[in-house]
CSV table of C-alpha atoms in Angstrom, one decimal:
chain,number,residue,atom,x,y,z
A,1,TYR,CA,14.4,2.0,-12.3
A,2,GLU,CA,18.1,2.7,-12.8
A,3,ARG,CA,17.6,6.0,-14.7
A,4,THR,CA,14.8,7.1,-12.3
A,5,CYS,CA,17.0,6.5,-9.3
A,6,ARG,CA,20.0,8.3,-10.8
A,7,TYR,CA,17.7,11.2,-11.7
A,8,LEU,CA,16.4,11.3,-8.0
A,9,ALA,CA,19.9,11.2,-6.7
A,10,ARG,CA,21.1,14.0,-9.0
A,11,LYS,CA,18.1,16.3,-8.6
A,12,SER,CA,17.8,15.9,-4.8
A,13,ASP,CA,21.5,15.8,-4.0
A,14,SER,CA,20.9,12.6,-2.1
A,15,VAL,CA,22.3,9.1,-1.8
A,16,VAL,CA,19.7,6.7,-3.3
A,17,VAL,CA,19.8,3.0,-2.4
A,18,SER,CA,17.6,0.8,-4.7
A,19,VAL,CA,16.8,-2.6,-3.3
A,20,GLY,CA,16.9,-5.4,-5.9
A,21,TYR,CA,14.5,-7.5,-3.9
A,22,ARG,CA,13.6,-11.0,-5.1
A,23,LEU,CA,10.4,-11.3,-7.2
A,24,ALA,CA,7.3,-13.4,-6.9
A,25,PRO,CA,6.1,-16.0,-7.8
A,26,GLU,CA,9.6,-17.6,-8.0
A,27,HIS,CA,10.3,-16.3,-4.5
A,28,PRO,CA,7.1,-16.5,-2.5
A,29,TYR,CA,5.7,-13.7,-0.4
A,30,PRO,CA,7.0,-12.3,2.0
A,31,ALA,CA,10.6,-12.7,0.7
A,32,GLN,CA,10.2,-9.2,-0.9
A,33,PHE,CA,9.4,-7.5,2.4
A,34,GLU,CA,12.2,-9.4,4.2
A,35,ASP,CA,14.7,-8.3,1.6
A,36,CYS,CA,13.6,-4.7,1.8
A,37,LEU,CA,13.6,-4.7,5.6
A,38,THR,CA,17.1,-6.4,5.7
A,39,ALA,CA,18.5,-3.8,3.3
A,40,THR,CA,17.0,-0.9,5.2
A,41,VAL,CA,18.2,-2.0,8.6
A,42,HIS,CA,21.7,-2.6,7.2
A,43,PHE,CA,21.8,0.8,5.6
A,44,MET,CA,20.5,2.5,8.7
A,45,ARG,CA,23.3,0.9,10.7
A,46,THR,CA,26.0,1.8,8.2
A,47,ALA,CA,24.6,5.1,6.8
A,48,GLN,CA,27.7,7.1,7.8
A,49,ASP,CA,29.9,4.9,5.7
A,50,TYR,CA,28.1,6.3,2.7
A,51,GLY,CA,28.2,9.9,4.0
A,52,VAL,CA,24.6,9.9,5.0
A,53,ASP,CA,23.2,11.4,8.2
A,54,PRO,CA,21.3,8.4,9.9
A,55,LEU,CA,18.6,10.9,11.1
A,56,ARG,CA,17.8,11.9,7.5
A,57,ILE,CA,16.8,8.5,5.9
A,58,ILE,CA,13.6,8.4,3.9
A,59,LEU,CA,11.9,5.3,2.6
A,60,CYS,CA,10.4,5.6,-0.9
A,61,GLY,CA,8.4,3.3,-3.2
A,62,ASP,CA,5.8,3.3,-5.9
A,63,SER,CA,2.9,0.9,-6.5
A,64,SER,CA,3.9,-2.4,-4.9
A,65,GLY,CA,7.1,-0.6,-3.8
A,66,GLY,CA,4.9,1.7,-1.9
A,67,THR,CA,3.4,-1.3,-0.2
A,68,LEU,CA,6.8,-2.5,0.8
A,69,GLY,CA,7.9,1.0,1.9
A,70,ALA,CA,4.8,1.4,4.1
A,71,ALA,CA,5.3,-2.1,5.6
A,72,VAL,CA,9.0,-1.6,6.3
A,73,ALA,CA,8.2,1.8,8.0
A,74,GLN,CA,5.6,0.1,10.2
A,75,ALA,CA,8.1,-2.7,11.1
A,76,LEU,CA,10.6,-0.1,12.3
A,77,VAL,CA,8.4,1.9,14.7
A,78,ASN,CA,9.3,-0.2,17.7
A,79,ARG,CA,13.0,-0.7,16.9
A,80,ARG,CA,15.0,1.0,19.6
A,81,ASP,CA,18.3,-0.2,18.1
A,82,LEU,CA,18.0,2.0,15.0
A,83,PRO,CA,17.6,5.7,14.3
A,84,LYS,CA,14.1,6.9,13.6
A,85,LEU,CA,13.1,7.3,9.9
A,86,ARG,CA,13.0,10.9,8.8
A,87,ALA,CA,10.0,10.3,6.4
A,88,GLN,CA,8.3,7.9,4.0
A,89,VAL,CA,7.3,8.7,0.4
A,90,LEU,CA,4.5,6.6,-1.0
A,91,ILE,CA,3.7,6.9,-4.7
A,92,TYR,CA,0.3,5.5,-5.6
A,93,PRO,CA,0.8,2.6,-3.2
A,94,PHE,CA,-1.3,-0.6,-3.0
A,95,LEU,CA,-2.3,-0.7,0.7
A,96,GLN,CA,-5.3,-3.0,1.2
A,97,SER,CA,-7.1,-6.2,-0.1
A,98,VAL,CA,-10.4,-6.1,1.7
A,99,ASP,CA,-12.4,-3.8,-0.5
A,100,PHE,CA,-12.1,-3.9,-4.3
A,101,ASN,CA,-15.3,-1.8,-4.8
A,102,LEU,CA,-14.1,1.5,-3.4
A,103,PRO,CA,-15.0,4.5,-5.7
A,104,SER,CA,-11.6,4.4,-7.4
A,105,TYR,CA,-11.9,0.7,-8.2
A,106,GLN,CA,-15.4,1.3,-9.7
A,107,GLN,CA,-14.4,4.4,-11.7
A,108,ASN,CA,-11.0,3.1,-13.0
A,109,LYS,CA,-11.6,-0.7,-13.4
A,110,GLY,CA,-11.0,-0.5,-17.1
A,111,VAL,CA,-8.2,2.2,-17.1
A,112,PRO,CA,-4.8,1.0,-18.3
A,113,VAL,CA,-2.3,-0.1,-17.0
A,114,LEU,CA,-3.6,-1.3,-13.7
A,115,LEU,CA,-7.1,-2.7,-14.5
A,116,LYS,CA,-9.1,-3.9,-11.6
A,117,ASP,CA,-8.9,-7.6,-12.6
A,118,ARG,CA,-5.2,-7.2,-13.2
A,119,THR,CA,-4.7,-5.8,-9.7
A,120,ILE,CA,-6.4,-8.8,-8.1
A,121,THR,CA,-4.6,-11.2,-10.5
A,122,LEU,CA,-1.2,-9.7,-9.5
A,123,GLY,CA,-2.1,-10.0,-5.8
A,124,LEU,CA,-3.0,-13.6,-6.2
A,125,LYS,CA,0.2,-14.4,-8.1
A,126,TYR,CA,2.2,-12.5,-5.4
A,127,LEU,CA,0.7,-14.9,-2.8
A,128,ASN,CA,1.1,-17.9,-5.0
A,129,LYS,CA,-2.6,-18.6,-5.1
A,130,ASP,CA,-4.6,-20.3,-7.9
A,131,LEU,CA,-6.0,-17.8,-10.3
A,132,SER,CA,-9.2,-19.9,-10.7
A,133,ILE,CA,-10.6,-18.1,-7.6
A,134,LEU,CA,-10.5,-14.7,-9.5
A,135,ASP,CA,-14.2,-14.9,-10.3
A,136,ALA,CA,-15.1,-16.0,-6.8
A,137,VAL,CA,-13.5,-12.8,-5.4
A,138,SER,CA,-16.4,-10.7,-6.8
A,139,LYS,CA,-19.1,-13.1,-5.6
A,140,TRP,CA,-18.0,-14.0,-2.0
A,141,SER,CA,-16.7,-12.2,1.0
A,142,HIS,CA,-13.4,-13.3,2.5
A,143,ILE,CA,-13.9,-11.1,5.6
A,144,PRO,CA,-15.3,-12.9,8.7
A,145,GLU,CA,-18.1,-11.2,10.5
A,146,TYR,CA,-16.1,-10.6,13.7
A,147,MET,CA,-13.5,-8.7,11.7
A,148,GLN,CA,-15.9,-6.4,9.7
A,149,PRO,CA,-16.4,-3.6,12.3
A,150,LYS,CA,-12.7,-3.2,12.9
A,151,ILE,CA,-11.9,-3.1,9.1
A,152,GLN,CA,-14.7,-0.7,8.4
A,153,LYS,CA,-13.2,1.8,10.8
A,154,TRP,CA,-10.3,2.0,8.4
A,155,VAL,CA,-11.4,0.9,5.0
A,156,SER,CA,-14.8,2.4,4.0
A,157,PRO,CA,-16.1,4.5,1.1
A,158,ASP,CA,-17.6,6.8,3.8
A,159,TYR,CA,-14.1,8.2,4.3
A,160,ILE,CA,-13.6,9.1,0.7
A,161,PRO,CA,-14.4,12.8,0.1
A,162,HIS,CA,-17.4,13.5,-2.0
A,163,GLU,CA,-15.5,15.1,-4.9
A,164,PHE,CA,-13.9,11.7,-5.6
A,165,LYS,CA,-17.3,10.1,-6.1
A,166,THR,CA,-18.6,12.5,-8.7
A,167,ARG,CA,-17.4,10.4,-11.6
A,168,GLY,CA,-19.7,7.6,-10.4
A,169,TYR,CA,-20.0,5.4,-7.4
A,170,HIS,CA,-22.6,2.9,-6.3
A,171,PRO,CA,-22.5,1.3,-2.8
A,172,SER,CA,-21.7,-2.3,-3.4
A,173,MET,CA,-23.9,-5.1,-2.3
A,174,THR,CA,-22.7,-7.3,0.6
A,175,HIS,CA,-21.6,-10.8,-0.5
A,176,PRO,CA,-22.1,-13.9,1.7
A,177,PHE,CA,-19.0,-15.0,3.7
A,178,SER,CA,-17.1,-18.0,2.4
A,179,GLU,CA,-14.9,-19.9,4.9
A,180,GLU,CA,-13.0,-21.4,1.9
A,181,MET,CA,-12.2,-17.9,0.5
A,182,TYR,CA,-11.1,-16.7,3.9
A,183,THR,CA,-8.8,-19.7,4.3
A,184,VAL,CA,-7.2,-19.1,0.9
A,185,LEU,CA,-6.9,-15.4,1.3
A,186,LYS,CA,-5.9,-15.2,4.9
A,187,PRO,CA,-2.5,-13.7,4.1
A,188,VAL,CA,-4.2,-10.5,2.8
A,189,PHE,CA,-5.0,-9.5,6.4
A,190,ASP,CA,-1.3,-9.5,7.2
A,191,THR,CA,-0.2,-5.8,7.5
A,192,VAL,CA,2.9,-6.6,5.4
A,193,PHE,CA,0.4,-7.3,2.5
A,194,SER,CA,-2.2,-4.7,3.6
A,195,PRO,CA,-0.4,-1.9,5.6
A,196,LEU,CA,-3.7,0.0,5.8
A,197,LEU,CA,-4.9,-2.6,8.3
A,198,ALA,CA,-2.2,-1.8,10.9
A,199,GLU,CA,-3.2,-1.1,14.4
A,200,ASP,CA,-3.7,2.5,15.6
A,201,SER,CA,-0.7,2.2,17.9
A,202,VAL,CA,1.5,1.6,14.9
A,203,ILE,CA,0.0,4.2,12.6
A,204,ALA,CA,0.5,6.9,15.4
A,205,ARG,CA,4.2,6.3,15.5
A,206,LEU,CA,4.9,6.6,11.7
A,207,PRO,CA,7.2,9.3,10.4
A,208,GLU,CA,6.2,12.3,8.3
A,209,THR,CA,4.7,11.1,5.1
A,210,PHE,CA,4.4,12.2,1.4
A,211,ILE,CA,1.6,10.5,-0.5
A,212,LEU,CA,1.0,10.8,-4.2
A,213,THR,CA,-2.3,9.7,-5.7
A,214,CYS,CA,-3.6,9.8,-9.3
A,215,GLU,CA,-7.2,10.4,-10.4
A,216,PHE,CA,-7.2,7.6,-13.0
A,217,ASP,CA,-5.9,4.8,-10.8
A,218,VAL,CA,-7.7,2.0,-9.0
A,219,LEU,CA,-5.3,2.5,-6.0
A,220,ARG,CA,-6.2,6.2,-5.6
A,221,ASP,CA,-8.5,5.6,-2.6
A,222,ASP,CA,-5.9,3.4,-0.8
A,223,GLY,CA,-3.8,6.5,-0.7
A,224,LEU,CA,-6.7,8.7,0.4
A,225,LEU,CA,-7.6,6.3,3.2
A,226,TYR,CA,-4.0,6.0,4.5
A,227,ARG,CA,-3.7,9.8,4.4
A,228,LYS,CA,-6.8,10.1,6.7
A,229,ARG,CA,-5.5,7.5,9.1
A,230,LEU,CA,-2.2,9.1,9.4
A,231,GLU,CA,-3.6,12.6,9.9
A,232,ASP,CA,-6.2,11.3,12.4
A,233,HIS,CA,-3.2,10.2,14.5
A,234,GLY,CA,-1.3,13.5,14.2
A,235,VAL,CA,1.2,12.4,11.6
A,236,LYS,CA,2.2,15.2,9.2
A,237,VAL,CA,1.2,14.3,5.7
A,238,THR,CA,2.0,16.1,2.4
A,239,TRP,CA,-0.5,15.0,-0.2
A,240,CYS,CA,-0.1,15.5,-3.9
A,241,HIS,CA,-3.0,14.5,-6.2
A,242,LEU,CA,-2.5,14.4,-10.0
A,243,GLN,CA,-5.9,15.2,-11.5
A,244,GLU,CA,-4.8,13.9,-14.9
A,245,GLY,CA,-2.5,11.2,-13.5
A,246,PHE,CA,-2.7,7.5,-14.0
A,247,HIS,CA,-1.0,4.5,-12.4
A,248,GLY,CA,2.6,4.3,-13.5
A,249,THR,CA,2.8,7.9,-14.4
A,250,VAL,CA,6.2,8.3,-12.7
């Protein structure tokens, strides 16, 4: 990302800080989030040392970096000891692990580079979970019944506009709940891992947002759903959709 960051700094006439956060699985989740939050808080407190206006700081990330950017922005909404973020830029972010059968997952499950199975595999590795449960993910539900109504308010194919279903979509059958799967996958309900599951009170306080989605990307609908949640709570969103785009296109 060195060249990308230099390019962004030059073209936008901005100071760009790239966080070299520790990587999983050598450094277990949530070390990555903690590193990004620590670096962000430090920079916000010392921004003027770098010639930066503390009121013009923007968080940015792509893919899993988009997850981390979204999670850090959420973690900062109640901080009174720091300036408010100016904005967040989320480039095809991964935002939820409760529905792997959204239209974008069905349509793009075999599209390189981020195949559906690879997405789930990377998530399991990130959480240091045994990959032997990969098959079970498509046969059992890890969502307890009491959580389902709340989650379906935020993560549902019903909220995906019709034009994004024309390449094919079939409502998925419900799978029986597995207590064992829930126990293993409990961390996926953490908003650090799945920022789309944050409470309304957090979403409503987020800064102005730019979201980029790509048509040929399993994560497309994560971005669409987050855009809807933000706009429903009065957060200004600039949305860019690349009709010919794919995951990693940046």
